[in-house]
mmCIF file of C-alpha atoms in Angstrom:
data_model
loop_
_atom_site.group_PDB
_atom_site.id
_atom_site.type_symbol
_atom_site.label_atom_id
_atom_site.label_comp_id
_atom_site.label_asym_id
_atom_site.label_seq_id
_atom_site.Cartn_x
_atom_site.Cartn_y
_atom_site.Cartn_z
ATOM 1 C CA UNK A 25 140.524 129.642 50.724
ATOM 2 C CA UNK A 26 143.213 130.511 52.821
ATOM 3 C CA UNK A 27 142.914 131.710 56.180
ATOM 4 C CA UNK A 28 141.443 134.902 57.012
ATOM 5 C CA UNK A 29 141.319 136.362 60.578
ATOM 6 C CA UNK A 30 138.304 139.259 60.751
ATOM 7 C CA UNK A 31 139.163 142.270 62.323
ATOM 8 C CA UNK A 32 138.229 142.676 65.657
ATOM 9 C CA UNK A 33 136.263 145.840 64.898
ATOM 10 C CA UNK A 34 133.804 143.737 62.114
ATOM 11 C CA UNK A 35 132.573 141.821 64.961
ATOM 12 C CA UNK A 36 131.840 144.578 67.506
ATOM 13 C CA UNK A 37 130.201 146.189 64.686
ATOM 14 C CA UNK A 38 128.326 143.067 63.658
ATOM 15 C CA UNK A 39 127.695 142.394 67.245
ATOM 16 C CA UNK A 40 126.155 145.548 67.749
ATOM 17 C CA UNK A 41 123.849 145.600 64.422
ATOM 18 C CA UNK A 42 122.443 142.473 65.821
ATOM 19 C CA UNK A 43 121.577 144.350 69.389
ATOM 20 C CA UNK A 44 120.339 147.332 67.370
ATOM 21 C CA UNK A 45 117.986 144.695 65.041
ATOM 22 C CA UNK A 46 116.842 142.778 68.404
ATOM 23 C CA UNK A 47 115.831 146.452 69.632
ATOM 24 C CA UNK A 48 114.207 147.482 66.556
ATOM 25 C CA UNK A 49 111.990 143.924 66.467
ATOM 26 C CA UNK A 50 110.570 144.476 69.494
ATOM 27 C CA UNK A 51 109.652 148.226 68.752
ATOM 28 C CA UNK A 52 107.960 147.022 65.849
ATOM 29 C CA UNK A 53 105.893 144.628 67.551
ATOM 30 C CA UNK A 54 104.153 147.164 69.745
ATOM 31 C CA UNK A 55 103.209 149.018 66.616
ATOM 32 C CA UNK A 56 99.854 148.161 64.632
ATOM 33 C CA UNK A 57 101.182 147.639 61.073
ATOM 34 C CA UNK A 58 98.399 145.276 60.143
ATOM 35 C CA UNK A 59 99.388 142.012 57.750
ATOM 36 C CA UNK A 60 102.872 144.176 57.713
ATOM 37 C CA UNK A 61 103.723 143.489 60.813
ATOM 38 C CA UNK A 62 104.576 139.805 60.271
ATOM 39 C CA UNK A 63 106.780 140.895 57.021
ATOM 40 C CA UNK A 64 109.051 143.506 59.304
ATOM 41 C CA UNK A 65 109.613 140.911 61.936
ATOM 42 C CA UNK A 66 110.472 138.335 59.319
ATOM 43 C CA UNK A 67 113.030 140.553 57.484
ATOM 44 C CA UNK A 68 114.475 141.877 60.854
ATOM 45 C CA UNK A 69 115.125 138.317 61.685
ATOM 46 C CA UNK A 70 116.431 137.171 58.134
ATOM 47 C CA UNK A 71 118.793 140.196 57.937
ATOM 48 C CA UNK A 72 119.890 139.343 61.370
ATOM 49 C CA UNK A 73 120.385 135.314 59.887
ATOM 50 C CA UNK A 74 122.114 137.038 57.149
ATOM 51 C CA UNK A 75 124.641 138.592 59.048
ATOM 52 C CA UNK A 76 125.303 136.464 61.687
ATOM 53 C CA UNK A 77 126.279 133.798 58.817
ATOM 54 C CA UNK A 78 128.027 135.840 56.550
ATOM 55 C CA UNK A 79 130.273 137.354 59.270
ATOM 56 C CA UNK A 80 130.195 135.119 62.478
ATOM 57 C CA UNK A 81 130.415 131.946 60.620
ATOM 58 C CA UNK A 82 133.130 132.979 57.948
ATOM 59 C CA UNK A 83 130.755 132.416 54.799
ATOM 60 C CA UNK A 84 131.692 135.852 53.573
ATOM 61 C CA UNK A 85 135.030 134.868 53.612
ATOM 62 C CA UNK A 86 134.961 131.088 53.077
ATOM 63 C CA UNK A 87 135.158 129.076 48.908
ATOM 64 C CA UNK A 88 131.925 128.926 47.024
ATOM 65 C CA UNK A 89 131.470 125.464 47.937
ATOM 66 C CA UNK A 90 130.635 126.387 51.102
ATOM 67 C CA UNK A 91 128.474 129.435 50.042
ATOM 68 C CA UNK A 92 126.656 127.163 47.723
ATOM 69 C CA UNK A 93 125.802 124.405 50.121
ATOM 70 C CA UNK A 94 124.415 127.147 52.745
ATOM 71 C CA UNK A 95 122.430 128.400 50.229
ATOM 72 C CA UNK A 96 121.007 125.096 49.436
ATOM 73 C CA UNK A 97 120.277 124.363 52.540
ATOM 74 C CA UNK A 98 117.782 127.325 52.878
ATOM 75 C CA UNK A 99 116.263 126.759 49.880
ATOM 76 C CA UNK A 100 115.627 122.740 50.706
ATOM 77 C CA UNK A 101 113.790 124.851 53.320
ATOM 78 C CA UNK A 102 112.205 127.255 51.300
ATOM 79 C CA UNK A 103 110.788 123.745 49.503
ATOM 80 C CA UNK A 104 109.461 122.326 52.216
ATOM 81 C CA UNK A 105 107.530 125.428 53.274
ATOM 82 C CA UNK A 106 106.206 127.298 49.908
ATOM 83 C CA UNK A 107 105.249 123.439 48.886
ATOM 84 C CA UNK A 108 103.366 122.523 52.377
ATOM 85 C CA UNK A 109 101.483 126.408 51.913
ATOM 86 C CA UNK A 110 100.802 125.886 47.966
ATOM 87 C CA UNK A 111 98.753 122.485 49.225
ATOM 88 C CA UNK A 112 96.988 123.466 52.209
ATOM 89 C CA UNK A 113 95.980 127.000 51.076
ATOM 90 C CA UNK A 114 94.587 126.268 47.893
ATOM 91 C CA UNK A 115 92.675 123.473 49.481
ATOM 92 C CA UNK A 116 89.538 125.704 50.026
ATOM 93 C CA UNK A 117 89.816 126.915 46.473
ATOM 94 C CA UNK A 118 87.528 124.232 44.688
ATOM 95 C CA UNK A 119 84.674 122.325 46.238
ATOM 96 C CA UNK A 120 85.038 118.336 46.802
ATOM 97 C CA UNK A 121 82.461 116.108 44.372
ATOM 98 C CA UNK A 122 80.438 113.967 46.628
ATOM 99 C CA UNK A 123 81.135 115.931 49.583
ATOM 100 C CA UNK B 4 155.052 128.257 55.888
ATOM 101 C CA UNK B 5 156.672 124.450 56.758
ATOM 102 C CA UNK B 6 153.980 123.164 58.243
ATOM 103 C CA UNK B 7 155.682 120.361 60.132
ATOM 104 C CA UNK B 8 158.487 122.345 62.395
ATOM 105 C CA UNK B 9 155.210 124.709 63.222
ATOM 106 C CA UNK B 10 153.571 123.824 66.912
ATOM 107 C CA UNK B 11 154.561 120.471 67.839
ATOM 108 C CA UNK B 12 151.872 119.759 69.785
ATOM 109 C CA UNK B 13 149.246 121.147 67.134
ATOM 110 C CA UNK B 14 147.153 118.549 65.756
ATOM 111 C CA UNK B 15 148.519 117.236 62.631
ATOM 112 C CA UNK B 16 147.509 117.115 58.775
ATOM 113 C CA UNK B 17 145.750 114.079 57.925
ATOM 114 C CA UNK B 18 147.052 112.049 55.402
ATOM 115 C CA UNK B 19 144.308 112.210 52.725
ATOM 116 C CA UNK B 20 144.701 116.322 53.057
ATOM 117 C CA UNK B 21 147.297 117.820 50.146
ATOM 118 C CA UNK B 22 147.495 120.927 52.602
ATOM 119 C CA UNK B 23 146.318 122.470 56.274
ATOM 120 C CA UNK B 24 144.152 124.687 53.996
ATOM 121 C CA UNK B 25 142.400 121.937 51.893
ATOM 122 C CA UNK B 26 141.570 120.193 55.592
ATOM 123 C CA UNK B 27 140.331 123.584 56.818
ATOM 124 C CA UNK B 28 137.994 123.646 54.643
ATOM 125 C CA UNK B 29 136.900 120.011 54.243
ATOM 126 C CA UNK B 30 136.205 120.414 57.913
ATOM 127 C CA UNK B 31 134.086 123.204 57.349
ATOM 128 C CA UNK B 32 132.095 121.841 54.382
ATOM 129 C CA UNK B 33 131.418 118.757 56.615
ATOM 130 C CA UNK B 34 129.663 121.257 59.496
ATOM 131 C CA UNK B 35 127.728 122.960 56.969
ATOM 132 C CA UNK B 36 126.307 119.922 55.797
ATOM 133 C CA UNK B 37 125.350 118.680 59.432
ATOM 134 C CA UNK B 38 123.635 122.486 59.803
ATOM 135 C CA UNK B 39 121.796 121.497 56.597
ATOM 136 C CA UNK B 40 119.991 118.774 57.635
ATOM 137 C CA UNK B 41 119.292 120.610 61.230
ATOM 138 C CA UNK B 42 118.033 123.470 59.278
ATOM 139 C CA UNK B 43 115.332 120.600 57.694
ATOM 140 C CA UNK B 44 115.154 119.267 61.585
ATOM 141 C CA UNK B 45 113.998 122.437 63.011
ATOM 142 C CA UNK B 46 112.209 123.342 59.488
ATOM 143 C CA UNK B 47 109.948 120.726 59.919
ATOM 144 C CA UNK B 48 108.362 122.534 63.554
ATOM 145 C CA UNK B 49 108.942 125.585 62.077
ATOM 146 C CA UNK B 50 106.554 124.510 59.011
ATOM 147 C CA UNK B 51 104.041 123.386 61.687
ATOM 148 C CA UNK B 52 104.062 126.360 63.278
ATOM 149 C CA UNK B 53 103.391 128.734 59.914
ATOM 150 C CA UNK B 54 100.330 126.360 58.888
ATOM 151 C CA UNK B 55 98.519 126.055 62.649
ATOM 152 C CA UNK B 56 99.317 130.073 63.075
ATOM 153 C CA UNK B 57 97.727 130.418 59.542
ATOM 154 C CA UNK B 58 94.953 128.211 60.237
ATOM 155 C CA UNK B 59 94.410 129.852 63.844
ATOM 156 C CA UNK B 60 95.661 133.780 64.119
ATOM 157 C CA UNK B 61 93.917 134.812 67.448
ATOM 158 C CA UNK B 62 94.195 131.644 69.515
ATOM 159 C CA UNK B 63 98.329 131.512 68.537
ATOM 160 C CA UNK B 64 97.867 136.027 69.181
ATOM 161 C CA UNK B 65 96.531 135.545 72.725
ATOM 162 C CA UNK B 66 98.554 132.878 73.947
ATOM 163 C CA UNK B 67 101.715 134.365 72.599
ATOM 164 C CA UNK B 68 100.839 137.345 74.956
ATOM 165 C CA UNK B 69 101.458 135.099 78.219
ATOM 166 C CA UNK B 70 104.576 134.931 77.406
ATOM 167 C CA UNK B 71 107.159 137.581 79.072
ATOM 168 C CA UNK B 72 108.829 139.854 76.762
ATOM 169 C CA UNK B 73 111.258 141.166 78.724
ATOM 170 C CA UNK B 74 112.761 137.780 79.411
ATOM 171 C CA UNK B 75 112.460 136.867 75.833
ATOM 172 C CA UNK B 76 114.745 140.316 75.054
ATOM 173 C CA UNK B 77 116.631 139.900 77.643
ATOM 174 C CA UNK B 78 117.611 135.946 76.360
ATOM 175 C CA UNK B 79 117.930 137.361 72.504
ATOM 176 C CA UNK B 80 120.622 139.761 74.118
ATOM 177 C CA UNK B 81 122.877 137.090 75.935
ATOM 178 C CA UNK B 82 122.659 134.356 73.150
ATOM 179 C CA UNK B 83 124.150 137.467 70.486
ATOM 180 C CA UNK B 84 126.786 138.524 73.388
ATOM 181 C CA UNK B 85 127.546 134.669 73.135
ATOM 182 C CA UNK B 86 128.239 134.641 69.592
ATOM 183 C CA UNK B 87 130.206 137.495 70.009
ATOM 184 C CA UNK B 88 132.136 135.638 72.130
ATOM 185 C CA UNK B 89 132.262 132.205 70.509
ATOM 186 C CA UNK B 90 133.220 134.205 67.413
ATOM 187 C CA UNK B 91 136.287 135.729 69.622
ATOM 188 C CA UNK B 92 137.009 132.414 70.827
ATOM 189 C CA UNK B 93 137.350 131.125 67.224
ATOM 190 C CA UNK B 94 139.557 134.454 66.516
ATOM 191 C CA UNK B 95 141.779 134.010 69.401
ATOM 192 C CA UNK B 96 142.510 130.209 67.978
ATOM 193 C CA UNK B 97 143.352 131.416 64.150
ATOM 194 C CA UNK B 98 146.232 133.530 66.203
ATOM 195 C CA UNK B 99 146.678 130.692 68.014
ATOM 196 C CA UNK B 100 146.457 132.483 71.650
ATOM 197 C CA UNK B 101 145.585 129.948 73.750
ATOM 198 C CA UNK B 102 144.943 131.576 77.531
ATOM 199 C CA UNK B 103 142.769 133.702 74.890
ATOM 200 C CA UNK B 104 140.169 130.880 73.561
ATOM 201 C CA UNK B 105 140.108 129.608 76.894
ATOM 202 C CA UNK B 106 138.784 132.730 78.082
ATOM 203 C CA UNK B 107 136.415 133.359 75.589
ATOM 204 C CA UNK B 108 135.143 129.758 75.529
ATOM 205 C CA UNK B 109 134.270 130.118 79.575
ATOM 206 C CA UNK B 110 133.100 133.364 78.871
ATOM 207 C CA UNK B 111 130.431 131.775 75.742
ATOM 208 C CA UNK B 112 129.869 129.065 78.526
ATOM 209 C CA UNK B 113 128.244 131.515 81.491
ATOM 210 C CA UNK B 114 126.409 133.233 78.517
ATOM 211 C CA UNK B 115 124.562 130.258 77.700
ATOM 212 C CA UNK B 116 124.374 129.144 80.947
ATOM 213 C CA UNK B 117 122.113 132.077 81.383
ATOM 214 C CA UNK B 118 120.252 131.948 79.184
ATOM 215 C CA UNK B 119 119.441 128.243 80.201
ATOM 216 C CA UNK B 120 118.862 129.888 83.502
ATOM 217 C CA UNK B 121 116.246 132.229 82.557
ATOM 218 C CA UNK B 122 114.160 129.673 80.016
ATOM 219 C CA UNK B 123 113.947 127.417 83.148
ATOM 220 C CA UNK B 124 112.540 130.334 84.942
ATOM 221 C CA UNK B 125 109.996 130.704 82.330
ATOM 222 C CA UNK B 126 109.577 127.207 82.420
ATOM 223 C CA UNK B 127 108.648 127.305 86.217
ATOM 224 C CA UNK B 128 106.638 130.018 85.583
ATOM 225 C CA UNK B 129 104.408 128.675 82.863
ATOM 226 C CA UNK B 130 104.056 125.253 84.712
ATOM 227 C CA UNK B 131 102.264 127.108 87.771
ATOM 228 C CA UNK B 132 100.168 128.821 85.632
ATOM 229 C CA UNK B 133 98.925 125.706 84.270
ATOM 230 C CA UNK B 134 99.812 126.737 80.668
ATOM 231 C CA UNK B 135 101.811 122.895 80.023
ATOM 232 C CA UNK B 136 99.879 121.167 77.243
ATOM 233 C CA UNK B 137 98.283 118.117 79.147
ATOM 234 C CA UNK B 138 95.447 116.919 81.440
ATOM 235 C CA UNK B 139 95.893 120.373 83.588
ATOM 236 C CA UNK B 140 96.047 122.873 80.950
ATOM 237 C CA UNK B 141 93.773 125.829 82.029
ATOM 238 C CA UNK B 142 93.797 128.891 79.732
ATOM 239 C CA UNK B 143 91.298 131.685 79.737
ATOM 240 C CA UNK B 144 90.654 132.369 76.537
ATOM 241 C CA UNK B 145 88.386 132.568 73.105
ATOM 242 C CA UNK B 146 89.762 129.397 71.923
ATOM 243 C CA UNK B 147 91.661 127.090 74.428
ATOM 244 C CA UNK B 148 92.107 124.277 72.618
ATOM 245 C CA UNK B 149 94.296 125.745 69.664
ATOM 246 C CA UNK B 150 95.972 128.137 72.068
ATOM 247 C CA UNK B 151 97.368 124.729 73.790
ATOM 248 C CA UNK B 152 98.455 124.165 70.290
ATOM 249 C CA UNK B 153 100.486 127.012 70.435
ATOM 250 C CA UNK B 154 102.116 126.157 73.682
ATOM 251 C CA UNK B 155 102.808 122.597 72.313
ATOM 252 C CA UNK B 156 104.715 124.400 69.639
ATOM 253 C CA UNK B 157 106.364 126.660 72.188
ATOM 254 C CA UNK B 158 107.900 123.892 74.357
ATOM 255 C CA UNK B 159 108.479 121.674 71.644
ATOM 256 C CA UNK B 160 110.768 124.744 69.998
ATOM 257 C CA UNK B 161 112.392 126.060 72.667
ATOM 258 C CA UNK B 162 113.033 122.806 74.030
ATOM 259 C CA UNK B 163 114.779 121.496 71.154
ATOM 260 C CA UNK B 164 116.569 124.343 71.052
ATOM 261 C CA UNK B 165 117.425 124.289 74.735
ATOM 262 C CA UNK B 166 118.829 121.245 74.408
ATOM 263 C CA UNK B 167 120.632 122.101 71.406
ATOM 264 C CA UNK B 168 122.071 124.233 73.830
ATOM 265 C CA UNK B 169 123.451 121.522 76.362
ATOM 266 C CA UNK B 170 124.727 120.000 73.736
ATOM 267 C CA UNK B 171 126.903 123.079 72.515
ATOM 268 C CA UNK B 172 127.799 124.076 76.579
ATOM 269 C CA UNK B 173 129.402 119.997 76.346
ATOM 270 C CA UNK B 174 131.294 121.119 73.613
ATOM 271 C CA UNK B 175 132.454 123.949 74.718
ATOM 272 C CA UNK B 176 133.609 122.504 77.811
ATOM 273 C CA UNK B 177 135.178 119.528 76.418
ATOM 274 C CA UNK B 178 137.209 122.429 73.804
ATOM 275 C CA UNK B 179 139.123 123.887 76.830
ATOM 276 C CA UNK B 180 141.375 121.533 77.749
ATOM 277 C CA UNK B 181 142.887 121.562 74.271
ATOM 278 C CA UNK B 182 142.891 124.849 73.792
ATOM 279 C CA UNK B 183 144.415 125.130 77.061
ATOM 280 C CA UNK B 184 147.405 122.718 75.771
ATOM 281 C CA UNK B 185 147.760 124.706 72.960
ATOM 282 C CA UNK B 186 146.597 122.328 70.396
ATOM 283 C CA UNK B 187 145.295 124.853 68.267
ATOM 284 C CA UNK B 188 147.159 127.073 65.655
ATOM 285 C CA UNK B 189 146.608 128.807 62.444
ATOM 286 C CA UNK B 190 147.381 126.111 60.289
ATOM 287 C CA UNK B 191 144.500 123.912 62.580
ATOM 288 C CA UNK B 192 142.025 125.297 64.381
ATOM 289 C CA UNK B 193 139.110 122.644 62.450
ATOM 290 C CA UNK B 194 137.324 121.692 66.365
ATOM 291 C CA UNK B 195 136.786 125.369 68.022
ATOM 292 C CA UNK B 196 135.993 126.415 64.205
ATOM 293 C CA UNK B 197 133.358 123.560 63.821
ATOM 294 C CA UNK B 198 131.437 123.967 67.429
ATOM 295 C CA UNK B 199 131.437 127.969 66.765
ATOM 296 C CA UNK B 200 129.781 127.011 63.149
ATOM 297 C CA UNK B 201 127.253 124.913 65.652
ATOM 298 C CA UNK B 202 127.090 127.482 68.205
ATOM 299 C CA UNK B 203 126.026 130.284 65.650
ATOM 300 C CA UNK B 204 123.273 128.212 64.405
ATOM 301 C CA UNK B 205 121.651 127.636 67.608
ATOM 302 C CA UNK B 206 121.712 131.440 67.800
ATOM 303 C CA UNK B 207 120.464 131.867 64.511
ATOM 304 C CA UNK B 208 117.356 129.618 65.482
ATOM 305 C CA UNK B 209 116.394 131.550 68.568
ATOM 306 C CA UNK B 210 116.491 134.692 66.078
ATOM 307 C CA UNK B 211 113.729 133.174 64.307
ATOM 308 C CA UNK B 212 111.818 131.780 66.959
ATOM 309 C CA UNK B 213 112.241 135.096 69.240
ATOM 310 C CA UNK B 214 109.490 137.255 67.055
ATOM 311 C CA UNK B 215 107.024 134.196 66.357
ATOM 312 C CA UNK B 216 107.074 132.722 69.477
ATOM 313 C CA UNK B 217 106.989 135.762 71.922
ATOM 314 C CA UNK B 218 106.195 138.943 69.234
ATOM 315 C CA UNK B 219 102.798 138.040 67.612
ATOM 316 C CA UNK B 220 99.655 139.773 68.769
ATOM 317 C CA UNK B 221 101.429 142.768 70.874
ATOM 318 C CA UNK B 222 100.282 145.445 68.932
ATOM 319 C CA UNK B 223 97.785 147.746 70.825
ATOM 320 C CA UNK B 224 99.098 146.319 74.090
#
């Protein structure tokens, strides 16, 4: 990919989406949503990833090589976690023989 | 563009690269590699964290309210004003303006130097009120024992993080004096690129752990 320099206006306007999305997380937390709550936070903070990679870090504007190996990485992550829950919360599904 | 009458003092193209853009991104695939296995590093406290906050919502709710918001705000703030920055820093070396990075490096520097600052206030601050996992760990509440738990979690994260941190203020530091010397150009630019990769990650972490470390359990309050 050949070099590309962002405009200095993307990241001011990044830079400020990011303020607005810290602002907005912390609003949220003072507000009784219920089981919501947790989901708003987490998307707040996974659009804020989002950005922050796409823009700050160049992926946006970088080969699909790259883009493929950050998206790999997450979902090695995604593994790990959906994999650890699918064990440990199904655990209290069926009783133990002999116990 | 001839790459070889460009900046004479710019670091040169390696001899296994066909071209300045090949080693660009070489460079770059090599840092996002790195970031994937400290994405697993920090995803394995991360997946602790999800299963003992499953396991114990209230205990992780009510010691999560000790913690200060404001400072925790006030922290998220300065870490995105030093991305801002770092990503400036990294702009100013594509153009190749050196006074520029140097700038915005010192400027990414005292950002994360406060931030430092203010997590070793809250440090301080936890430590007196005997909220340190350990022998003295007093807490008032329904469930101390898991609640410790979640303080474990809390200086096990943010330490790793703060020392992540360190780490990235070292690198920072140690970018100046080439970027003072004008090392850096558009053609290579692979060292302030590859510690503001590093830099943005550590900020991307502190995203996540911002809402489940100081967020949970506020409603109502």
């Amino acid at each position: 990919m050949s070099l590309h320099v962002v405009p200095l206006r993307v990241y001011i306007i990044v830079f400020l989406s990011l303020m607005l999305g810290t602002a907005l997380t912390v609003a949220a937390a003072f507000v009784d949503l219920g089981w919501m709550n947790n989901l708003v936070a987490m998307a707040i903070a996974a659009t804020k990833a989002t950005i922050v990679i796409l823009f700050f870090m160049h992926v946006r504007y970088s080969s699909r090589l790259i883009s493929l190996v950050v998206v790999g990485s997450f979902f090695w992550l995604a593994l790990l976690i959906v994999l650890s829950l699918s064990d440990y919360i199904t655990r209290g599904f069926l009783g133990v023989p002999g116990r | 563009m001839s790459a070889d009458t460009h900046h004479e003092n710019a670091a040169p193209l390696a001899h296994h690269f066909e071209s300045y853009e090949q080693q660009r991104e070489s460079a770059s695939l090599g840092m996002w590699l790195f970031l994937g296995q400290e994405i697993m590093f920090f995803g394995g406290l991360f997946m602790v964290y999800i299963l003992y906050r499953w396991m114990y919502p209230h205990a992780f709710a009510e010691a999560s309210n000790m913690l200060n918001v404001q400072l925790g705000t006030f922290n998220t703030a300065v870490l995105i004003g030093s991305s801002l920055t770092m990503a400036l820093a990294v702009r100013a070396s594509q153009t190749g303006q050196s006074r520029k990075i140097v700038l915005f490096l010192i400027l990414t520097m005292i950002l994360g130097t406060t931030f430092l600052g203010v997590k070793a206030f809250e440090y301080h601050h936890k430590w007196e009120e005997h909220l340190i996992p350990g022998s003295s760990f007093a807490f008032e509440g329904k469930d101390p024992a898991h609640s410790q738990m979640f303080f474990f979690l809390y200086f096990a994260m943010t330490g790793l993080h703060a020392l992540h941190m360190i780490v990235g203020l070292g690198l920072l530091a140690w970018l100046c004096f080439p970027a003072w010397k004008g090392r850096f150009s558009a053609e290579n630019h692979n060292y302030v690129e590859g510690v503001g990769l590093y830099w943005h990650f550590v900020d991307i972490v502190w995203i996540f752990l911002f809402p489940l470390l100081y967020l949970i359990g506020r409603k109502g309050a």
